[in-house]
Amino acid sequence: MRMRKKPNLIPRMERCAKVQIKDPKALKGMWRESFADYKKLWLELGCGKGRFTAGTAQQYPDVMLIAVEKVADAMVTAMERVCDAGIENIRFIDMDALELGEVFDNAEVERIFINFCDPWPKSRDAKHRLTAPGFLRSYADLLPMGGEIHFKTDNRPLFDWSVEQLAAEGWELREVTNDLHANGISGVMTDYEAKFHAQGVSINRLVAVKTESTKTTASGAVPRLRDAALSDARGKAENK
């Protein structure tokens, strides 16, 4: 479902200008220097309305969290949420995840969060999934050895497929679960996650760690994705 266009989008974003980075490419290789007061730099891909973003930044005040969102109408809500709460350790970038390599240098980010991304269920669209091999290699470039991807989704077929891709690309998998909140709320929830949990939908989660075996963009050709159609979370088969 497409998000309805926000009225007065530009003025609203301008009011939150202090938490937005307008020219992120200018900071490539200089993120640590630019945010020297913080011990680590973490990245969230697809922040949506910012519940997870704000909660995570509040939980880890010594971390600078960079939230990437290509839908400005969602990002402005997240920006307002952060500004209203007076949270200082978050910055927002309005861009597509395809541009990450133009913005961050090698080993410049310690952790990447991917929460409830678009499953792109048809086989022909599999390369657009944020856990497809092409994206995984770009993340490996950004992370140091031991750097982590934290991935959550309600979509079990997407999760299972992502586990396969991560293993094939040489990531070490930890904390793999198909029911994150089985014993009570675990970690900071996104807005979608809270809604799904209230409906009784199980949440899948894993942590993927970069190792010596993890493939990067320098590892050669990215494998072609064949027969990669998913069923949705309710078991409905998608056409290829």
PDB file of C-alpha atoms in Angstrom:
ATOM      1  CA  MET A   1       0.000   0.000   0.000  1.00  0.00           C
ATOM      2  CA  ARG A   2       1.385   3.376  -0.975  1.00  0.00           C
ATOM      3  CA  MET A   3       1.605   6.041   1.694  1.00  0.00           C
ATOM      4  CA  ARG A   4      -0.679   9.028   1.140  1.00  0.00           C
ATOM      5  CA  LYS A   5       1.186  12.206   0.278  1.00  0.00           C
ATOM      6  CA  LYS A   6       1.690  14.421   3.303  1.00  0.00           C
ATOM      7  CA  PRO A   7       0.384  17.997   3.153  1.00  0.00           C
ATOM      8  CA  ASN A   8       3.049  20.658   3.550  1.00  0.00           C
ATOM      9  CA  LEU A   9       5.807  18.054   3.243  1.00  0.00           C
ATOM     10  CA  ILE A  10       8.625  20.479   2.439  1.00  0.00           C
ATOM     11  CA  PRO A  11       7.905  22.954   5.270  1.00  0.00           C
ATOM     12  CA  ARG A  12       7.598  20.054   7.706  1.00  0.00           C
ATOM     13  CA  MET A  13      10.961  18.650   6.637  1.00  0.00           C
ATOM     14  CA  GLU A  14      12.544  22.087   6.868  1.00  0.00           C
ATOM     15  CA  ARG A  15      11.373  22.407  10.462  1.00  0.00           C
ATOM     16  CA  CYS A  16      13.338  19.234  11.209  1.00  0.00           C
ATOM     17  CA  ALA A  17      16.399  20.223   9.167  1.00  0.00           C
ATOM     18  CA  LYS A  18      18.754  19.771  12.115  1.00  0.00           C
ATOM     19  CA  VAL A  19      18.339  15.986  11.983  1.00  0.00           C
ATOM     20  CA  GLN A  20      18.547  15.604   8.198  1.00  0.00           C
ATOM     21  CA  ILE A  21      21.749  15.237   6.196  1.00  0.00           C
ATOM     22  CA  LYS A  22      21.163  16.917   2.846  1.00  0.00           C
ATOM     23  CA  ASP A  23      24.466  15.961   1.177  1.00  0.00           C
ATOM     24  CA  PRO A  24      25.479  12.574   2.633  1.00  0.00           C
ATOM     25  CA  LYS A  25      27.943  11.798  -0.180  1.00  0.00           C
ATOM     26  CA  ALA A  26      30.132  14.633   1.087  1.00  0.00           C
ATOM     27  CA  LEU A  27      30.656  12.693   4.335  1.00  0.00           C
ATOM     28  CA  LYS A  28      31.973   9.489   2.760  1.00  0.00           C
ATOM     29  CA  GLY A  29      35.064   8.439   4.685  1.00  0.00           C
ATOM     30  CA  MET A  30      34.491  11.174   7.279  1.00  0.00           C
ATOM     31  CA  TRP A  31      31.504   9.891   9.260  1.00  0.00           C
ATOM     32  CA  ARG A  32      33.571   8.988  12.318  1.00  0.00           C
ATOM     33  CA  GLU A  33      35.285  12.363  12.277  1.00  0.00           C
ATOM     34  CA  SER A  34      31.984  14.180  11.809  1.00  0.00           C
ATOM     35  CA  PHE A  35      30.388  12.402  14.777  1.00  0.00           C
ATOM     36  CA  ALA A  36      33.456  11.990  16.966  1.00  0.00           C
ATOM     37  CA  ASP A  37      31.408  12.334  20.164  1.00  0.00           C
ATOM     38  CA  TYR A  38      29.822   8.940  19.533  1.00  0.00           C
ATOM     39  CA  LYS A  39      31.517   5.551  19.918  1.00  0.00           C
ATOM     40  CA  LYS A  40      29.793   3.785  17.035  1.00  0.00           C
ATOM     41  CA  LEU A  41      27.917   4.423  13.809  1.00  0.00           C
ATOM     42  CA  TRP A  42      24.843   2.300  13.092  1.00  0.00           C
ATOM     43  CA  LEU A  43      22.642   2.319  10.017  1.00  0.00           C
ATOM     44  CA  GLU A  44      18.925   1.610   9.656  1.00  0.00           C
ATOM     45  CA  LEU A  45      17.545   0.881   6.184  1.00  0.00           C
ATOM     46  CA  GLY A  46      13.904   1.887   5.788  1.00  0.00           C
ATOM     47  CA  CYS A  47      13.068   3.679   9.026  1.00  0.00           C
ATOM     48  CA  GLY A  48       9.385   4.205   8.212  1.00  0.00           C
ATOM     49  CA  LYS A  49       7.656   6.341  10.822  1.00  0.00           C
ATOM     50  CA  GLY A  50      10.574   6.040  13.236  1.00  0.00           C
ATOM     51  CA  ARG A  51       9.340   4.152  16.293  1.00  0.00           C
ATOM     52  CA  PHE A  52      12.273   1.717  16.180  1.00  0.00           C
ATOM     53  CA  THR A  53      14.653   4.520  15.202  1.00  0.00           C
ATOM     54  CA  ALA A  54      13.764   6.709  18.169  1.00  0.00           C
ATOM     55  CA  GLY A  55      13.634   3.849  20.655  1.00  0.00           C
ATOM     56  CA  THR A  56      16.984   2.417  19.595  1.00  0.00           C
ATOM     57  CA  ALA A  57      18.733   5.784  19.739  1.00  0.00           C
ATOM     58  CA  GLN A  58      17.354   6.389  23.233  1.00  0.00           C
ATOM     59  CA  GLN A  59      18.523   2.942  24.340  1.00  0.00           C
ATOM     60  CA  TYR A  60      22.045   3.520  22.987  1.00  0.00           C
ATOM     61  CA  PRO A  61      22.918   7.205  23.553  1.00  0.00           C
ATOM     62  CA  ASP A  62      26.608   6.605  22.746  1.00  0.00           C
ATOM     63  CA  VAL A  63      25.721   5.502  19.181  1.00  0.00           C
ATOM     64  CA  MET A  64      24.991   7.738  16.196  1.00  0.00           C
ATOM     65  CA  LEU A  65      22.139   6.122  14.274  1.00  0.00           C
ATOM     66  CA  ILE A  66      21.783   7.001  10.598  1.00  0.00           C
ATOM     67  CA  ALA A  67      18.275   6.313   9.295  1.00  0.00           C
ATOM     68  CA  VAL A  68      17.889   5.841   5.541  1.00  0.00           C
ATOM     69  CA  GLU A  69      14.416   6.154   3.994  1.00  0.00           C
ATOM     70  CA  LYS A  70      13.531   6.650   0.337  1.00  0.00           C
ATOM     71  CA  VAL A  71       9.891   7.590   1.046  1.00  0.00           C
ATOM     72  CA  ALA A  72       9.993  11.181   2.234  1.00  0.00           C
ATOM     73  CA  ASP A  73       6.356  11.066   3.371  1.00  0.00           C
ATOM     74  CA  ALA A  74       7.285   8.390   5.898  1.00  0.00           C
ATOM     75  CA  MET A  75      10.594   9.952   6.852  1.00  0.00           C
ATOM     76  CA  VAL A  76       9.070  13.311   7.785  1.00  0.00           C
ATOM     77  CA  THR A  77       6.926  11.588  10.419  1.00  0.00           C
ATOM     78  CA  ALA A  78      10.032   9.907  11.826  1.00  0.00           C
ATOM     79  CA  MET A  79      11.922  13.189  11.817  1.00  0.00           C
ATOM     80  CA  GLU A  80       9.119  14.950  13.684  1.00  0.00           C
ATOM     81  CA  ARG A  81       8.985  12.097  16.187  1.00  0.00           C
ATOM     82  CA  VAL A  82      12.705  12.447  16.902  1.00  0.00           C
ATOM     83  CA  CYS A  83      12.643  16.236  17.096  1.00  0.00           C
ATOM     84  CA  ASP A  84       9.609  16.260  19.404  1.00  0.00           C
ATOM     85  CA  ALA A  85      11.386  13.818  21.725  1.00  0.00           C
ATOM     86  CA  GLY A  86      14.591  15.882  21.698  1.00  0.00           C
ATOM     87  CA  ILE A  87      16.742  12.928  20.610  1.00  0.00           C
ATOM     88  CA  GLU A  88      20.202  14.086  19.540  1.00  0.00           C
ATOM     89  CA  ASN A  89      21.903  10.928  18.212  1.00  0.00           C
ATOM     90  CA  ILE A  90      19.902  10.358  15.003  1.00  0.00           C
ATOM     91  CA  ARG A  91      20.364  11.690  11.493  1.00  0.00           C
ATOM     92  CA  PHE A  92      18.138  11.016   8.489  1.00  0.00           C
ATOM     93  CA  ILE A  93      19.054  10.526   4.841  1.00  0.00           C
ATOM     94  CA  ASP A  94      16.462  10.647   2.061  1.00  0.00           C
ATOM     95  CA  MET A  95      17.826   8.111  -0.438  1.00  0.00           C
ATOM     96  CA  ASP A  96      17.648   4.578  -1.850  1.00  0.00           C
ATOM     97  CA  ALA A  97      19.715   1.741  -0.340  1.00  0.00           C
ATOM     98  CA  LEU A  98      21.270   1.263  -3.789  1.00  0.00           C
ATOM     99  CA  GLU A  99      23.339   4.394  -3.108  1.00  0.00           C
ATOM    100  CA  LEU A 100      24.979   3.171   0.104  1.00  0.00           C
ATOM    101  CA  GLY A 101      28.368   2.647  -1.510  1.00  0.00           C
ATOM    102  CA  GLU A 102      28.390   6.278  -2.631  1.00  0.00           C
ATOM    103  CA  VAL A 103      27.787   7.510   0.916  1.00  0.00           C
ATOM    104  CA  PHE A 104      29.723   5.195   3.256  1.00  0.00           C
ATOM    105  CA  ASP A 105      33.319   4.008   2.979  1.00  0.00           C
ATOM    106  CA  ASN A 106      34.586   0.494   3.672  1.00  0.00           C
ATOM    107  CA  ALA A 107      34.199  -0.608   7.304  1.00  0.00           C
ATOM    108  CA  GLU A 108      32.627   2.722   8.263  1.00  0.00           C
ATOM    109  CA  VAL A 109      29.455   1.280   9.851  1.00  0.00           C
ATOM    110  CA  GLU A 110      29.384  -1.236  12.732  1.00  0.00           C
ATOM    111  CA  ARG A 111      25.774  -2.418  12.480  1.00  0.00           C
ATOM    112  CA  ILE A 112      22.950  -2.399   9.933  1.00  0.00           C
ATOM    113  CA  PHE A 113      19.260  -2.808  10.806  1.00  0.00           C
ATOM    114  CA  ILE A 114      16.784  -4.107   8.220  1.00  0.00           C
ATOM    115  CA  ASN A 115      13.239  -4.198   9.582  1.00  0.00           C
ATOM    116  CA  PHE A 116      10.117  -5.377   7.720  1.00  0.00           C
ATOM    117  CA  CYS A 117      11.399  -4.622   4.261  1.00  0.00           C
ATOM    118  CA  ASP A 118       9.350  -5.108   1.089  1.00  0.00           C
ATOM    119  CA  PRO A 119       9.382  -8.853   0.255  1.00  0.00           C
ATOM    120  CA  TRP A 120       9.166  -8.318  -3.519  1.00  0.00           C
ATOM    121  CA  PRO A 121       7.472 -11.743  -3.770  1.00  0.00           C
ATOM    122  CA  LYS A 122       7.727 -12.361  -7.518  1.00  0.00           C
ATOM    123  CA  SER A 123      10.794 -14.192  -8.756  1.00  0.00           C
ATOM    124  CA  ARG A 124      11.664 -11.546 -11.332  1.00  0.00           C
ATOM    125  CA  ASP A 125      11.841  -8.923  -8.547  1.00  0.00           C
ATOM    126  CA  ALA A 126      13.970 -10.958  -6.118  1.00  0.00           C
ATOM    127  CA  LYS A 127      17.066  -8.823  -6.770  1.00  0.00           C
ATOM    128  CA  HIS A 128      15.243  -5.860  -5.172  1.00  0.00           C
ATOM    129  CA  ARG A 129      14.915  -7.579  -1.783  1.00  0.00           C
ATOM    130  CA  LEU A 130      17.201  -5.958   0.761  1.00  0.00           C
ATOM    131  CA  THR A 131      18.584  -9.405   1.612  1.00  0.00           C
ATOM    132  CA  ALA A 132      19.422 -10.325  -1.998  1.00  0.00           C
ATOM    133  CA  PRO A 133      23.100 -11.160  -2.705  1.00  0.00           C
ATOM    134  CA  GLY A 134      23.810  -7.843  -4.422  1.00  0.00           C
ATOM    135  CA  PHE A 135      22.691  -5.890  -1.360  1.00  0.00           C
ATOM    136  CA  LEU A 136      24.415  -8.274   1.064  1.00  0.00           C
ATOM    137  CA  ARG A 137      27.736  -7.657  -0.668  1.00  0.00           C
ATOM    138  CA  SER A 138      27.300  -3.911  -0.441  1.00  0.00           C
ATOM    139  CA  TYR A 139      26.630  -4.250   3.295  1.00  0.00           C
ATOM    140  CA  ALA A 140      29.748  -6.392   3.670  1.00  0.00           C
ATOM    141  CA  ASP A 141      31.763  -3.531   2.170  1.00  0.00           C
ATOM    142  CA  LEU A 142      30.422  -1.103   4.779  1.00  0.00           C
ATOM    143  CA  LEU A 143      30.964  -3.341   7.812  1.00  0.00           C
ATOM    144  CA  PRO A 144      34.244  -4.233   9.552  1.00  0.00           C
ATOM    145  CA  MET A 145      35.060  -7.842  10.372  1.00  0.00           C
ATOM    146  CA  GLY A 146      32.577  -8.836  13.073  1.00  0.00           C
ATOM    147  CA  GLY A 147      30.088  -6.184  11.947  1.00  0.00           C
ATOM    148  CA  GLU A 148      26.444  -7.190  12.085  1.00  0.00           C
ATOM    149  CA  ILE A 149      23.174  -7.136  10.165  1.00  0.00           C
ATOM    150  CA  HIS A 150      20.058  -7.289  12.375  1.00  0.00           C
ATOM    151  CA  PHE A 151      17.087  -8.448  10.309  1.00  0.00           C
ATOM    152  CA  LYS A 152      13.407  -8.682  11.326  1.00  0.00           C
ATOM    153  CA  THR A 153      10.303  -9.543   9.314  1.00  0.00           C
ATOM    154  CA  ASP A 154       6.840 -10.984   9.758  1.00  0.00           C
ATOM    155  CA  ASN A 155       7.143 -12.705   6.371  1.00  0.00           C
ATOM    156  CA  ARG A 156       8.325 -16.283   6.988  1.00  0.00           C
ATOM    157  CA  PRO A 157       9.002 -17.129   3.305  1.00  0.00           C
ATOM    158  CA  LEU A 158      11.143 -14.009   2.964  1.00  0.00           C
ATOM    159  CA  PHE A 159      12.945 -14.861   6.185  1.00  0.00           C
ATOM    160  CA  ASP A 160      13.700 -18.436   5.124  1.00  0.00           C
ATOM    161  CA  TRP A 161      14.913 -17.227   1.724  1.00  0.00           C
ATOM    162  CA  SER A 162      17.091 -14.606   3.408  1.00  0.00           C
ATOM    163  CA  VAL A 163      18.660 -17.224   5.675  1.00  0.00           C
ATOM    164  CA  GLU A 164      19.633 -19.181   2.558  1.00  0.00           C
ATOM    165  CA  GLN A 165      21.158 -16.123   0.880  1.00  0.00           C
ATOM    166  CA  LEU A 166      23.112 -15.089   3.965  1.00  0.00           C
ATOM    167  CA  ALA A 167      24.537 -18.581   4.429  1.00  0.00           C
ATOM    168  CA  ALA A 168      25.513 -18.802   0.762  1.00  0.00           C
ATOM    169  CA  GLU A 169      27.213 -15.412   0.974  1.00  0.00           C
ATOM    170  CA  GLY A 170      29.367 -16.460   3.916  1.00  0.00           C
ATOM    171  CA  TRP A 171      27.694 -14.706   6.837  1.00  0.00           C
ATOM    172  CA  GLU A 172      27.663 -16.321  10.282  1.00  0.00           C
ATOM    173  CA  LEU A 173      24.075 -16.597  11.534  1.00  0.00           C
ATOM    174  CA  ARG A 174      23.216 -16.038  15.195  1.00  0.00           C
ATOM    175  CA  GLU A 175      20.063 -15.562  17.294  1.00  0.00           C
ATOM    176  CA  VAL A 176      17.850 -17.050  14.569  1.00  0.00           C
ATOM    177  CA  THR A 177      14.217 -17.264  15.692  1.00  0.00           C
ATOM    178  CA  ASN A 178      10.794 -17.572  14.123  1.00  0.00           C
ATOM    179  CA  ASP A 179       8.979 -16.214  17.192  1.00  0.00           C
ATOM    180  CA  LEU A 180      10.943 -13.330  18.669  1.00  0.00           C
ATOM    181  CA  HIS A 181       8.350 -12.323  21.245  1.00  0.00           C
ATOM    182  CA  ALA A 182       7.275 -15.812  22.356  1.00  0.00           C
ATOM    183  CA  ASN A 183       8.357 -15.129  25.943  1.00  0.00           C
ATOM    184  CA  GLY A 184       7.479 -11.435  26.065  1.00  0.00           C
ATOM    185  CA  ILE A 185       8.466  -8.320  24.151  1.00  0.00           C
ATOM    186  CA  SER A 186      12.095  -8.499  23.045  1.00  0.00           C
ATOM    187  CA  GLY A 187      13.913  -5.355  21.943  1.00  0.00           C
ATOM    188  CA  VAL A 188      12.549  -2.191  20.391  1.00  0.00           C
ATOM    189  CA  MET A 189       9.544  -2.648  18.107  1.00  0.00           C
ATOM    190  CA  THR A 190       8.740  -0.889  14.852  1.00  0.00           C
ATOM    191  CA  ASP A 191       5.232   0.464  14.252  1.00  0.00           C
ATOM    192  CA  TYR A 192       4.495  -2.444  11.915  1.00  0.00           C
ATOM    193  CA  GLU A 193       5.890  -4.928  14.399  1.00  0.00           C
ATOM    194  CA  ALA A 194       3.677  -3.688  17.216  1.00  0.00           C
ATOM    195  CA  LYS A 195       0.622  -3.995  14.968  1.00  0.00           C
ATOM    196  CA  PHE A 196       1.546  -7.492  13.794  1.00  0.00           C
ATOM    197  CA  HIS A 197       2.347  -8.660  17.328  1.00  0.00           C
ATOM    198  CA  ALA A 198      -1.039  -7.417  18.550  1.00  0.00           C
ATOM    199  CA  GLN A 199      -2.636  -9.508  15.805  1.00  0.00           C
ATOM    200  CA  GLY A 200      -0.769 -12.623  16.949  1.00  0.00           C
ATOM    201  CA  VAL A 201       1.636 -12.683  13.996  1.00  0.00           C
ATOM    202  CA  SER A 202       5.017 -14.236  14.812  1.00  0.00           C
ATOM    203  CA  ILE A 203       8.116 -12.133  14.182  1.00  0.00           C
ATOM    204  CA  ASN A 204      11.239 -13.645  12.635  1.00  0.00           C
ATOM    205  CA  ARG A 205      14.673 -12.291  13.553  1.00  0.00           C
ATOM    206  CA  LEU A 206      18.342 -13.029  13.048  1.00  0.00           C
ATOM    207  CA  VAL A 207      21.776 -11.495  13.426  1.00  0.00           C
ATOM    208  CA  ALA A 208      24.261 -12.025  10.580  1.00  0.00           C
ATOM    209  CA  VAL A 209      27.954 -11.458  11.349  1.00  0.00           C
ATOM    210  CA  LYS A 210      30.634 -10.615   8.798  1.00  0.00           C
ATOM    211  CA  THR A 211      33.469 -13.164   8.768  1.00  0.00           C
ATOM    212  CA  GLU A 212      36.531 -13.871   6.654  1.00  0.00           C
ATOM    213  CA  SER A 213      34.256 -15.976   4.422  1.00  0.00           C
ATOM    214  CA  THR A 214      31.727 -13.203   3.776  1.00  0.00           C
ATOM    215  CA  LYS A 215      31.579 -12.101   0.149  1.00  0.00           C
ATOM    216  CA  THR A 216      31.945  -8.431  -0.767  1.00  0.00           C
ATOM    217  CA  THR A 217      31.468  -6.542  -4.015  1.00  0.00           C
ATOM    218  CA  ALA A 218      35.057  -7.526  -4.888  1.00  0.00           C
ATOM    219  CA  SER A 219      34.202 -11.233  -4.718  1.00  0.00           C
ATOM    220  CA  GLY A 220      33.122 -11.487  -8.344  1.00  0.00           C
ATOM    221  CA  ALA A 221      29.822 -11.855 -10.144  1.00  0.00           C
ATOM    222  CA  VAL A 222      26.647 -11.827  -8.065  1.00  0.00           C
ATOM    223  CA  PRO A 223      24.696 -15.079  -8.540  1.00  0.00           C
ATOM    224  CA  ARG A 224      21.574 -14.918 -10.653  1.00  0.00           C
ATOM    225  CA  LEU A 225      18.395 -15.546  -8.711  1.00  0.00           C
ATOM    226  CA  ARG A 226      16.231 -18.259 -10.235  1.00  0.00           C
ATOM    227  CA  ASP A 227      12.929 -19.747  -9.042  1.00  0.00           C
ATOM    228  CA  ALA A 228      12.934 -17.199  -6.239  1.00  0.00           C
ATOM    229  CA  ALA A 229       9.193 -16.562  -5.947  1.00  0.00           C
ATOM    230  CA  LEU A 230       7.863 -16.320  -2.391  1.00  0.00           C
ATOM    231  CA  SER A 231       4.559 -17.117  -0.789  1.00  0.00           C
ATOM    232  CA  ASP A 232       3.248 -14.333   1.389  1.00  0.00           C
ATOM    233  CA  ALA A 233       3.112 -14.655   5.172  1.00  0.00           C
ATOM    234  CA  ARG A 234      -0.333 -16.239   4.989  1.00  0.00           C
ATOM    235  CA  GLY A 235       0.810 -18.975   2.610  1.00  0.00           C
ATOM    236  CA  LYS A 236      -0.623 -17.601  -0.634  1.00  0.00           C
ATOM    237  CA  ALA A 237       1.572 -18.517  -3.599  1.00  0.00           C
ATOM    238  CA  GLU A 238       2.831 -15.688  -5.786  1.00  0.00           C
ATOM    239  CA  ASN A 239       3.109 -15.920  -9.552  1.00  0.00           C
ATOM    240  CA  LYS A 240       6.619 -15.851 -10.983  1.00  0.00           C
TER     241      LYS A 240
END
